[in-house]
Short mmCIF file of C-alpha atoms in Angstrom, two decimals:
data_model
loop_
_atom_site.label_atom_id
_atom_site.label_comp_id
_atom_site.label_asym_id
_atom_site.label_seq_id
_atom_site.Cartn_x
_atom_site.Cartn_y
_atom_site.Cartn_z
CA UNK V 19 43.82 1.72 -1.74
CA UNK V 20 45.51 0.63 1.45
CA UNK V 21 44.58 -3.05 0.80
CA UNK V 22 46.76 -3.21 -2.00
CA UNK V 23 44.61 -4.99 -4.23
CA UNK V 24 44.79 -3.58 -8.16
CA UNK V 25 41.06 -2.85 -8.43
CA UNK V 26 39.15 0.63 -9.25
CA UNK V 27 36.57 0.80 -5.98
CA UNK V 28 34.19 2.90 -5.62
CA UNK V 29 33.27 3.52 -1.77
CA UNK V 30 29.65 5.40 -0.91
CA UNK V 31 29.13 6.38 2.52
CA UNK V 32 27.70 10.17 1.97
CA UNK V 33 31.10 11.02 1.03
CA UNK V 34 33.14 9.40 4.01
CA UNK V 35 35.80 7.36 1.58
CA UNK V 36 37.79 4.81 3.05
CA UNK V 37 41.11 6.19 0.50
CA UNK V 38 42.19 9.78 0.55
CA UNK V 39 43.16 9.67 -3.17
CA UNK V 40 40.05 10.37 -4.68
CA UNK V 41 37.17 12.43 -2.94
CA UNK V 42 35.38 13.15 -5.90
CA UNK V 43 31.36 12.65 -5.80
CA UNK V 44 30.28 9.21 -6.10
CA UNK V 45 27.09 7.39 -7.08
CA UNK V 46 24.97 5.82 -4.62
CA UNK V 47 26.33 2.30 -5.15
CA UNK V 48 29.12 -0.27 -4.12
CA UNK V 49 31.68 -0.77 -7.09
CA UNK V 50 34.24 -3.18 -7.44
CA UNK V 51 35.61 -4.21 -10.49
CA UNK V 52 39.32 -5.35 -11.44
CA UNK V 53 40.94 -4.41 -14.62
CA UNK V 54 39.05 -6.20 -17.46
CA UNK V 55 35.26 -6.67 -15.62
CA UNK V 56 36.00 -9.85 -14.22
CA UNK V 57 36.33 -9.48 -10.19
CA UNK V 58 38.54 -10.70 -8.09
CA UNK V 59 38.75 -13.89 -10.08
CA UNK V 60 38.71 -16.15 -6.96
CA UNK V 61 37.49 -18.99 -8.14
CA UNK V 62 40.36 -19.20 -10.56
CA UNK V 63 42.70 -18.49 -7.69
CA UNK V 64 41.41 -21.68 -6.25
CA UNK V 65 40.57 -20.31 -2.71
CA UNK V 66 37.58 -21.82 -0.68
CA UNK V 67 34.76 -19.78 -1.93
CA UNK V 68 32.67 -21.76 0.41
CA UNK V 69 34.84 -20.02 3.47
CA UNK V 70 34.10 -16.44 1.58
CA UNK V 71 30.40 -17.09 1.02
CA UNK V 72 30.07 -17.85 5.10
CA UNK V 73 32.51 -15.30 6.23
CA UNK V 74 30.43 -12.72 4.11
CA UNK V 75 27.27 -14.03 4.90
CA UNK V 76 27.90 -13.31 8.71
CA UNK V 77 29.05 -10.01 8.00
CA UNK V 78 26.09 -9.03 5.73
CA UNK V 79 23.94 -10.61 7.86
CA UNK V 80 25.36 -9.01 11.31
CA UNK V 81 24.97 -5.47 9.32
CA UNK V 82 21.96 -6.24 8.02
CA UNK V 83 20.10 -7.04 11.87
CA UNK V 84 22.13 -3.78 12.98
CA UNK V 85 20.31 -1.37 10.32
CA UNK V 86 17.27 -3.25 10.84
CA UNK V 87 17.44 -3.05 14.56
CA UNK V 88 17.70 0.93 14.32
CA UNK V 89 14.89 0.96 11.38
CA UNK V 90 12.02 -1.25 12.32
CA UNK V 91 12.39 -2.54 15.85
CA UNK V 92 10.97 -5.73 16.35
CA UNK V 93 9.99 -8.22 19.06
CA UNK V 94 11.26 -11.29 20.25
CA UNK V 95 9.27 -13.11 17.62
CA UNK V 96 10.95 -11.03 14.66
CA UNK V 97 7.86 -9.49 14.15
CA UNK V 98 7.54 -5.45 13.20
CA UNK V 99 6.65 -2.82 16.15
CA UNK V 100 6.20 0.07 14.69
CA UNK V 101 7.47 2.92 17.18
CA UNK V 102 4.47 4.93 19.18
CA UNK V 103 3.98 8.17 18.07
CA UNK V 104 5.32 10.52 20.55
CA UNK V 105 2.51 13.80 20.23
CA UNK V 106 -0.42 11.95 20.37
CA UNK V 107 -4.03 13.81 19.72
CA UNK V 108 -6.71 11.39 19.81
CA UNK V 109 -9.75 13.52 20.85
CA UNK V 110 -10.52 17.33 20.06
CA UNK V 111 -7.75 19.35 22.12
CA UNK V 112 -9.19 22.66 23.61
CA UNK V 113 -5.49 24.50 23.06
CA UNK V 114 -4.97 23.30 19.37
CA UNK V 115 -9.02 23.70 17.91
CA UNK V 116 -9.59 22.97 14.27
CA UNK V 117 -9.12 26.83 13.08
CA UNK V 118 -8.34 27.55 9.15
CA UNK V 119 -5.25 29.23 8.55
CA UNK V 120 -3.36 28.27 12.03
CA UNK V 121 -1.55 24.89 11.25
CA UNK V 122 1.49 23.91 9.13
CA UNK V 123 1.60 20.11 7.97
CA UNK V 124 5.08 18.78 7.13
CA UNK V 125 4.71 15.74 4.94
CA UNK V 126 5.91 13.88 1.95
CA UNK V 127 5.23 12.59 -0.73
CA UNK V 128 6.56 9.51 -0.75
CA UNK V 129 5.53 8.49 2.96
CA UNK V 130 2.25 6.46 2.96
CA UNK V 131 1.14 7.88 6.57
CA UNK V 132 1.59 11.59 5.18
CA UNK V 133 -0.30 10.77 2.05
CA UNK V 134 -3.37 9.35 4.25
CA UNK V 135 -3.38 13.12 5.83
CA UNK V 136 -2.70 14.76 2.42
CA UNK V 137 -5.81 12.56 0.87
CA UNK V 138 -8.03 13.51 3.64
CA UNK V 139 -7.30 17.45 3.45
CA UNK V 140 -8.54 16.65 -0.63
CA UNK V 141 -10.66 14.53 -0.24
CA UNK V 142 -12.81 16.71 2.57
CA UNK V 143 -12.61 19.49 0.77
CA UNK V 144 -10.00 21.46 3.69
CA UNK V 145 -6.70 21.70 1.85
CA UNK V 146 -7.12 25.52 1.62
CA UNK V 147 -7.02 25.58 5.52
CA UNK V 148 -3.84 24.05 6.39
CA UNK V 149 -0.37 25.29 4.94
CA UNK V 150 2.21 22.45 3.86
CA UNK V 151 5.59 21.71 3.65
CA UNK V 152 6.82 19.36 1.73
CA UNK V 153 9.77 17.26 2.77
CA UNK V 154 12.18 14.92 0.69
CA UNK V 155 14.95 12.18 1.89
CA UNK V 156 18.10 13.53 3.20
CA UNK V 157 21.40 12.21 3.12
CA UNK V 158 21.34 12.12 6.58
CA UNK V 159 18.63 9.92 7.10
CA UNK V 160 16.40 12.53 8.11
CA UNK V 161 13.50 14.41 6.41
CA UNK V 162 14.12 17.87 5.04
CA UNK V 163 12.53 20.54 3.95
CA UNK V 164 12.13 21.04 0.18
CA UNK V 165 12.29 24.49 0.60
CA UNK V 166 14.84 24.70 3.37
CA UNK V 167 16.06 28.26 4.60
CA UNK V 168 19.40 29.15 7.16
CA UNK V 169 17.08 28.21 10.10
CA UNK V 170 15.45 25.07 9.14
CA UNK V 171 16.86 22.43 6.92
CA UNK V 172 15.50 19.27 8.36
CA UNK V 173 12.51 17.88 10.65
CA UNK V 174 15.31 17.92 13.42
CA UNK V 175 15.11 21.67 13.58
CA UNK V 176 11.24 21.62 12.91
CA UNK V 177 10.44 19.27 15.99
CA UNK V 178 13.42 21.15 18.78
CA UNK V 179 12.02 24.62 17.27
CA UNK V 180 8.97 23.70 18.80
CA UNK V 181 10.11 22.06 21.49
CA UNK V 182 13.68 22.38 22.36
CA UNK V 183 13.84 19.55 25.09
CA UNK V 184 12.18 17.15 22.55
CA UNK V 185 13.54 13.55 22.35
CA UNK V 186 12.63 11.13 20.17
CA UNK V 187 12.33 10.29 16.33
CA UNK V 188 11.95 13.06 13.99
CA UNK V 189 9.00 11.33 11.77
CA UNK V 190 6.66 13.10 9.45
CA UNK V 191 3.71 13.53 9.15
CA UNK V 192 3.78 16.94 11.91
CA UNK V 193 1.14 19.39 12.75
CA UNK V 194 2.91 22.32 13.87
CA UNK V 195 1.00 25.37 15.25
CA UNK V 196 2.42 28.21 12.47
CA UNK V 197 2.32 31.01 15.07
CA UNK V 198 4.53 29.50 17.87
CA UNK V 199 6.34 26.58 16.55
CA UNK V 200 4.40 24.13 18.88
CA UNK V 201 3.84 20.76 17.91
CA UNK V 202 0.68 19.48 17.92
CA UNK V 203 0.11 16.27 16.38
CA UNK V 204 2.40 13.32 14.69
CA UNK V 205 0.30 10.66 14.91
CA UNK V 206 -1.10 10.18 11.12
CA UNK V 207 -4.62 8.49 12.49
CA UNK V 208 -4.74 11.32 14.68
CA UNK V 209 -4.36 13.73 12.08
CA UNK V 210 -7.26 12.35 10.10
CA UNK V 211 -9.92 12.38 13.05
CA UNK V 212 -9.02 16.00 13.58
CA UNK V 213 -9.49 16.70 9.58
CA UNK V 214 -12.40 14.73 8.79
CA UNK V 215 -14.30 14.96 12.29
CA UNK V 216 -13.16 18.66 13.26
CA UNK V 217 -12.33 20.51 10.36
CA UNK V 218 -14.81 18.89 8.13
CA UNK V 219 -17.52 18.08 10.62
CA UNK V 220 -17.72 14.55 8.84
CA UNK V 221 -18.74 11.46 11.08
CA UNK V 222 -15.02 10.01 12.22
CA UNK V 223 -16.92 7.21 14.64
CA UNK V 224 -16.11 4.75 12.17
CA UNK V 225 -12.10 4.71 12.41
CA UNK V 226 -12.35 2.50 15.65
CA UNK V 227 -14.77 0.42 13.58
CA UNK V 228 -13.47 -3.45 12.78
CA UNK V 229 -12.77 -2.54 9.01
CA UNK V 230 -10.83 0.40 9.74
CA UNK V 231 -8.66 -1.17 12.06
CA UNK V 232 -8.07 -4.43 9.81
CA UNK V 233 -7.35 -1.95 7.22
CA UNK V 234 -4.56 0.37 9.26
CA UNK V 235 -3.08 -2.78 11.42
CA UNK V 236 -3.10 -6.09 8.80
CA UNK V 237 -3.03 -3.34 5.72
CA UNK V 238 -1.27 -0.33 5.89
CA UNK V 239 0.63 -1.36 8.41
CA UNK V 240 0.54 -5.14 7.57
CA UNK V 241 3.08 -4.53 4.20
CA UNK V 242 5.53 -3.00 6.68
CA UNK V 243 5.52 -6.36 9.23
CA UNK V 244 5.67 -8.30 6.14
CA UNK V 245 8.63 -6.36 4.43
CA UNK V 246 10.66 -5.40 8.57
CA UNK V 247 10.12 -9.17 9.12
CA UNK V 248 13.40 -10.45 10.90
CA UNK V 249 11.98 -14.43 10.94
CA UNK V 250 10.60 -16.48 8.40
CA UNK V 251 7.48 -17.08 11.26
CA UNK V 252 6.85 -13.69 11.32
CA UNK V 253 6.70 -12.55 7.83
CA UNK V 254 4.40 -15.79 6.85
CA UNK V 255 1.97 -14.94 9.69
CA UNK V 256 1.56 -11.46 8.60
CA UNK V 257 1.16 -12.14 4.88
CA UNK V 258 -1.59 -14.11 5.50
CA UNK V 259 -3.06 -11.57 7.49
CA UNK V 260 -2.39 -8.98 4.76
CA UNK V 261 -4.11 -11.21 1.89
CA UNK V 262 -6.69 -12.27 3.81
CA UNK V 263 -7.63 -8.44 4.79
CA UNK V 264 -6.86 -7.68 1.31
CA UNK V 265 -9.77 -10.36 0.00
CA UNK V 266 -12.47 -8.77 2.53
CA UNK V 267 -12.08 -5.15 1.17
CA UNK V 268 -12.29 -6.51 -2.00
CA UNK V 269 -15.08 -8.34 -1.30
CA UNK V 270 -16.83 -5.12 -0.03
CA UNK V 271 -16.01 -3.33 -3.09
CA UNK V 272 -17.63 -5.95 -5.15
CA UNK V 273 -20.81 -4.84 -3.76
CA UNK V 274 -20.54 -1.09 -3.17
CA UNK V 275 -18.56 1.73 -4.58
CA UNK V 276 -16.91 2.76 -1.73
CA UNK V 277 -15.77 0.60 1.67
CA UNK V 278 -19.09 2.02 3.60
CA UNK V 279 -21.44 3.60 1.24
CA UNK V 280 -22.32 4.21 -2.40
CA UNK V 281 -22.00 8.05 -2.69
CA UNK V 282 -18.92 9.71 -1.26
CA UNK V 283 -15.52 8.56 0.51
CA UNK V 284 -15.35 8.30 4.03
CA UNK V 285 -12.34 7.63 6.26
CA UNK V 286 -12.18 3.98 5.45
CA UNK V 287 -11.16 4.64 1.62
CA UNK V 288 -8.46 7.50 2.94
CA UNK V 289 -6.63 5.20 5.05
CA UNK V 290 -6.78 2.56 2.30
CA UNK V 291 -5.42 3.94 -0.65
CA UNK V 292 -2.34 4.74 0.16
CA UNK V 293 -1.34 0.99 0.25
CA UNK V 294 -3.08 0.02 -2.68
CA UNK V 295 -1.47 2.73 -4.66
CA UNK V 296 1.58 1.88 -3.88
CA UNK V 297 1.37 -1.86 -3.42
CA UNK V 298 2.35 -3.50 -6.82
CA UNK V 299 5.01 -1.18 -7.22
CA UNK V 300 6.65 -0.78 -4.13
CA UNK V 301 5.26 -3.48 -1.74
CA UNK V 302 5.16 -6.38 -3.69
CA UNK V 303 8.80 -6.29 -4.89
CA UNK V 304 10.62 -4.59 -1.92
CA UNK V 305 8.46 -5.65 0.97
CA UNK V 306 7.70 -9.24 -0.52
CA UNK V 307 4.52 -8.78 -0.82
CA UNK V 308 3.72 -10.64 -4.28
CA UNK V 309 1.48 -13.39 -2.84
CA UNK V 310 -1.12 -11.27 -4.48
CA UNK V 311 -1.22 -8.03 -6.66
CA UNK V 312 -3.43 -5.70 -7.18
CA UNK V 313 -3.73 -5.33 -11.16
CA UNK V 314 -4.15 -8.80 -11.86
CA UNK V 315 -5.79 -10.18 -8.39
CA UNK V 316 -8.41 -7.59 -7.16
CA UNK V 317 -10.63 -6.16 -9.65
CA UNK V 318 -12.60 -4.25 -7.74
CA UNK V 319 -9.83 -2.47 -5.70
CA UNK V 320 -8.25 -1.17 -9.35
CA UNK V 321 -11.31 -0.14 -10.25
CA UNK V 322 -11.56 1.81 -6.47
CA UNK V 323 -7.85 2.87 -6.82
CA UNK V 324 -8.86 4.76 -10.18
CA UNK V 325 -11.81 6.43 -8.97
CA UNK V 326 -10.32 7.60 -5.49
CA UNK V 327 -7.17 8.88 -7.76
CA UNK V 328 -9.29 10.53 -10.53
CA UNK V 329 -11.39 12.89 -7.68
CA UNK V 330 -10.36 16.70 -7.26
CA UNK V 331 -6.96 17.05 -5.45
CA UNK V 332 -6.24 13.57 -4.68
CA UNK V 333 -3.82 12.90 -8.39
CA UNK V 334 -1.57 16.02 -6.77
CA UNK V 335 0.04 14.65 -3.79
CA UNK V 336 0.33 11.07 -4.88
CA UNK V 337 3.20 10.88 -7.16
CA UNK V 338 4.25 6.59 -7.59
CA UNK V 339 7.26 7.68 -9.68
CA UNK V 340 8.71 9.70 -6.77
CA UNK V 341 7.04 7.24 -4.19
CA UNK V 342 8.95 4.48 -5.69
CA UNK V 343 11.93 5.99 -6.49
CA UNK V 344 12.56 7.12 -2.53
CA UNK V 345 11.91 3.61 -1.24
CA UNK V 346 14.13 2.09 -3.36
CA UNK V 347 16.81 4.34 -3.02
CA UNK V 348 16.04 4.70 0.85
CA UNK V 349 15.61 1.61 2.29
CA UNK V 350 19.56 0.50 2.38
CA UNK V 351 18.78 -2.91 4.64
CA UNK V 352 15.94 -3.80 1.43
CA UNK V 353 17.64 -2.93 -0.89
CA UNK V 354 21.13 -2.34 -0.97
CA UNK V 355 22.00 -1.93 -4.64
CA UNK V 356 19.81 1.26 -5.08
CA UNK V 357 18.51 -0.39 -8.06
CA UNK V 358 14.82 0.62 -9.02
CA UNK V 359 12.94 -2.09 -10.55
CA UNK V 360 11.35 -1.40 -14.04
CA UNK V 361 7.17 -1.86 -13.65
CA UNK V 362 4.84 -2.10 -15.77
CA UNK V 363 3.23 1.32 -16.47
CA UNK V 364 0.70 2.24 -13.66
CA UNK V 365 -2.38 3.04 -15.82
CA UNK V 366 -4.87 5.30 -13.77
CA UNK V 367 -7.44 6.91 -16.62
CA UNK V 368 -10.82 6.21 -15.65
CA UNK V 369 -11.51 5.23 -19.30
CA UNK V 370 -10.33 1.41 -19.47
CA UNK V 371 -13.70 0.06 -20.09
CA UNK V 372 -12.11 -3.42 -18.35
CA UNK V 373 -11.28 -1.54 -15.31
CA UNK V 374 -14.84 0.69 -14.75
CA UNK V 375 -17.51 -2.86 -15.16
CA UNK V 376 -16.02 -4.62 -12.99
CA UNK V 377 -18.55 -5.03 -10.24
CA UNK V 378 -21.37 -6.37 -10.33
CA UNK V 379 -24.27 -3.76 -9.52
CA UNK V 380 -25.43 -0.97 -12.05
CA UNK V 381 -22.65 1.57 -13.25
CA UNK V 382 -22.77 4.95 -11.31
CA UNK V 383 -22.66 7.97 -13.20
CA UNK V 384 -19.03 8.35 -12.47
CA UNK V 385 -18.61 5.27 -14.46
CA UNK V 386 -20.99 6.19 -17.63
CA UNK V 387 -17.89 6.17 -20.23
CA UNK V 388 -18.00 2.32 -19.75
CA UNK V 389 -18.85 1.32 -23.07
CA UNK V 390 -22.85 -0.61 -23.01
CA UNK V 391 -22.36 -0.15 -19.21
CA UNK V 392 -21.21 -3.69 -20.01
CA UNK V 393 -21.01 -5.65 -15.83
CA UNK V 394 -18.33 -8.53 -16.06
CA UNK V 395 -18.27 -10.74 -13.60
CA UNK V 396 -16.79 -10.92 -10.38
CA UNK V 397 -12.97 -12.42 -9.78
CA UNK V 398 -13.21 -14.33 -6.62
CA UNK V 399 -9.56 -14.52 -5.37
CA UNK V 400 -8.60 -17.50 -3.94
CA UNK V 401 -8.29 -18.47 -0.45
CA UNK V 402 -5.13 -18.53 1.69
CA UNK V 403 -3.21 -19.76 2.80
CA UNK V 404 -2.93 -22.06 -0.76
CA UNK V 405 -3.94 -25.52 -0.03
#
């Protein structure tokens, strides 16, 4: 290495090394280690490690607003904007009508707004009628396609296929018209009014309701203005909001099976559990999110999580393994070590007796392997802020 030092480093920066003596492959991490593990052995050198710590903390810290800046723009307060999505559909569109076998939906897996879209084709019985494409992280920072061909690799060439003067981010989820290429739609909310209200003729009045817009703004939303935070201010205003959002559903759940009714899933529970599902093992650790937690905090809302996860299609496109795998890898700013914390085993069988008495009105039939139909009683969470 040009700096002379006599250390074995290991540079990653999708294979731009800073030393042409060694391109071989390297792992997704930063390596530096002198001969015999013990680093640069500084503070045996007798150098001011005080100097180092602020000379490195600028750097880190300069870098660190820099990513951030590009990933989650914020506002003056340091507080999360997410980005408008740029083909908006929020009413039935006379050129694009809900028609089985004429859209392509490019999603994945991992993302929480392309799992509310995959949930909804499940969970309203559609999923037949609109193809998919399933995208994974690239090394570029862009989405591609899992089963790429010469023409289209990523959701670059997707999105200026379809539109080649387009300008603007290249996010998934995208409703593509399969014939022509045109984009329709990449506005996840969007996506779900045209499933549930169009496609599935189900009542979609209820996603401007007040629960439904607590859920998406101080919910799904509210773990990404707690984890993008660029000010202490801002991330302690908008965990509040998140655990005080996450205490009403729970509330509701303690009297009802579902957020609005007692028989079937409507919208509310689609935009929902994608946060839920992923929230004690992704959002609590990465995003800071571990005022509360799901498992141990919100009995009812496991108890939801499991029976949303256990219905027909829904245990397909929601993979937490994968899921938490990508964000931790992914996120560079969060998480720069690539390191993927070890959590404790996500147990989703309907079975757990503990899991299906939980609230407080008679057992549905969907809960009859409760043993005695035993009903325990009701964790109130506490309030917050703590006093």
């Amino acid at each position: 290495c040009s700096s002379g030092c006599s250390v074995d480093m290991a540079f990653v920066a999708h294979g731009q090394l800073p030393c042409r003596a060694d391109r071989r492959p390297k792992q997704h991490a930063v390596v530096c280690k002198a001969k015999g593990g013990g680093g640069f052995k500084i503070l045996e050198l007798g150098l001011p490690f005080g100097a180092l710590v602020k000379a490195a903390r600028f750097g880190w810290s300069t870098a660190w607003l820099i990513l951030m800046n590009e990933l989650a723009p914020s506002g003056p307060d340091g507080e999360y904007r997410r980005p408008v999505a740029s083909r908006r559909r929020p009413k039935p569109d006379e050129n694009f009508p809900a028609e089985a076998g004429r859209y392509t939906l490019y999603g994945g897996v991992a993302c929480p707004w392309c799992h509310r879209v995959f949930l909804a084709l499940a969970l309203f019985g559609i999923k037949d009628q609109v193809a998919v494409e399933w995208l994974v992280p690239g090394e570029s920072g862009l989405w591609k396609l899992e089963n790429s061909n010469n023409d289209m690799q990523t959701m670059k060439d997707v999105y200026r296929s379809g539109d080649p003067n387009y300008k603007g981010r290249y996010t998934a989820p995208l409703l593509i018209e399969t014939q022509t290429g045109q984009l329709v739609c990449n506005e996840s909310l969007d996506l779900v009014r045209m499933i549930a209200g169009e496609f599935a003729a189900a009542d979609t009045h209820e996603i401007d309701s007040s629960l439904c817009q607590t859920i998406h703004h101080n919910i799904n939303n509210g773990v990404y203005k707690c984890g993008f935070a660029k000010t202490q201010t801002a991330y302690a205003r908008n965990v509040a909001d998140l655990v005080r959002a996450l205490d009403d559903v729970e509330n509701i759940l303690s009297k009802q099976r579902f957020l609005t009714n007692d028989s079937k899933p409507s919208v509310a529970d689609v935009l929902l559990f994608p946060t839920v599902f992923r929230f004690d093992s992704v959002y609590a650790p990465l995003f800071h999110c571990h005022a509360r937690c799901i498992r141990g905090d919100y009995p009812n809302l496991s108890r939801w999580m499991r029976e949303i996860y256990a219905m027909n299609g829904v245990a397909e496109v929601s993979d937490l393994e994968t899921t938490q795998r990508n964000y931790f890898e992914n996120l560079f700013p969060l998480n720069p070590s690539g390191i993927i914390p070890m959590s404790p085993p996500a147990k989703l069988d309907l079975r757990d007796r503990k899991l299906l008495s939980v609230h407080k009105y008679k057992c549905c039939a969907s809960f009859s392997r409760a043993p005695n139909g035993r009903v325990e009683p009701i964790y109130r969470a506490k309030p917050w802020p703590p006093e």
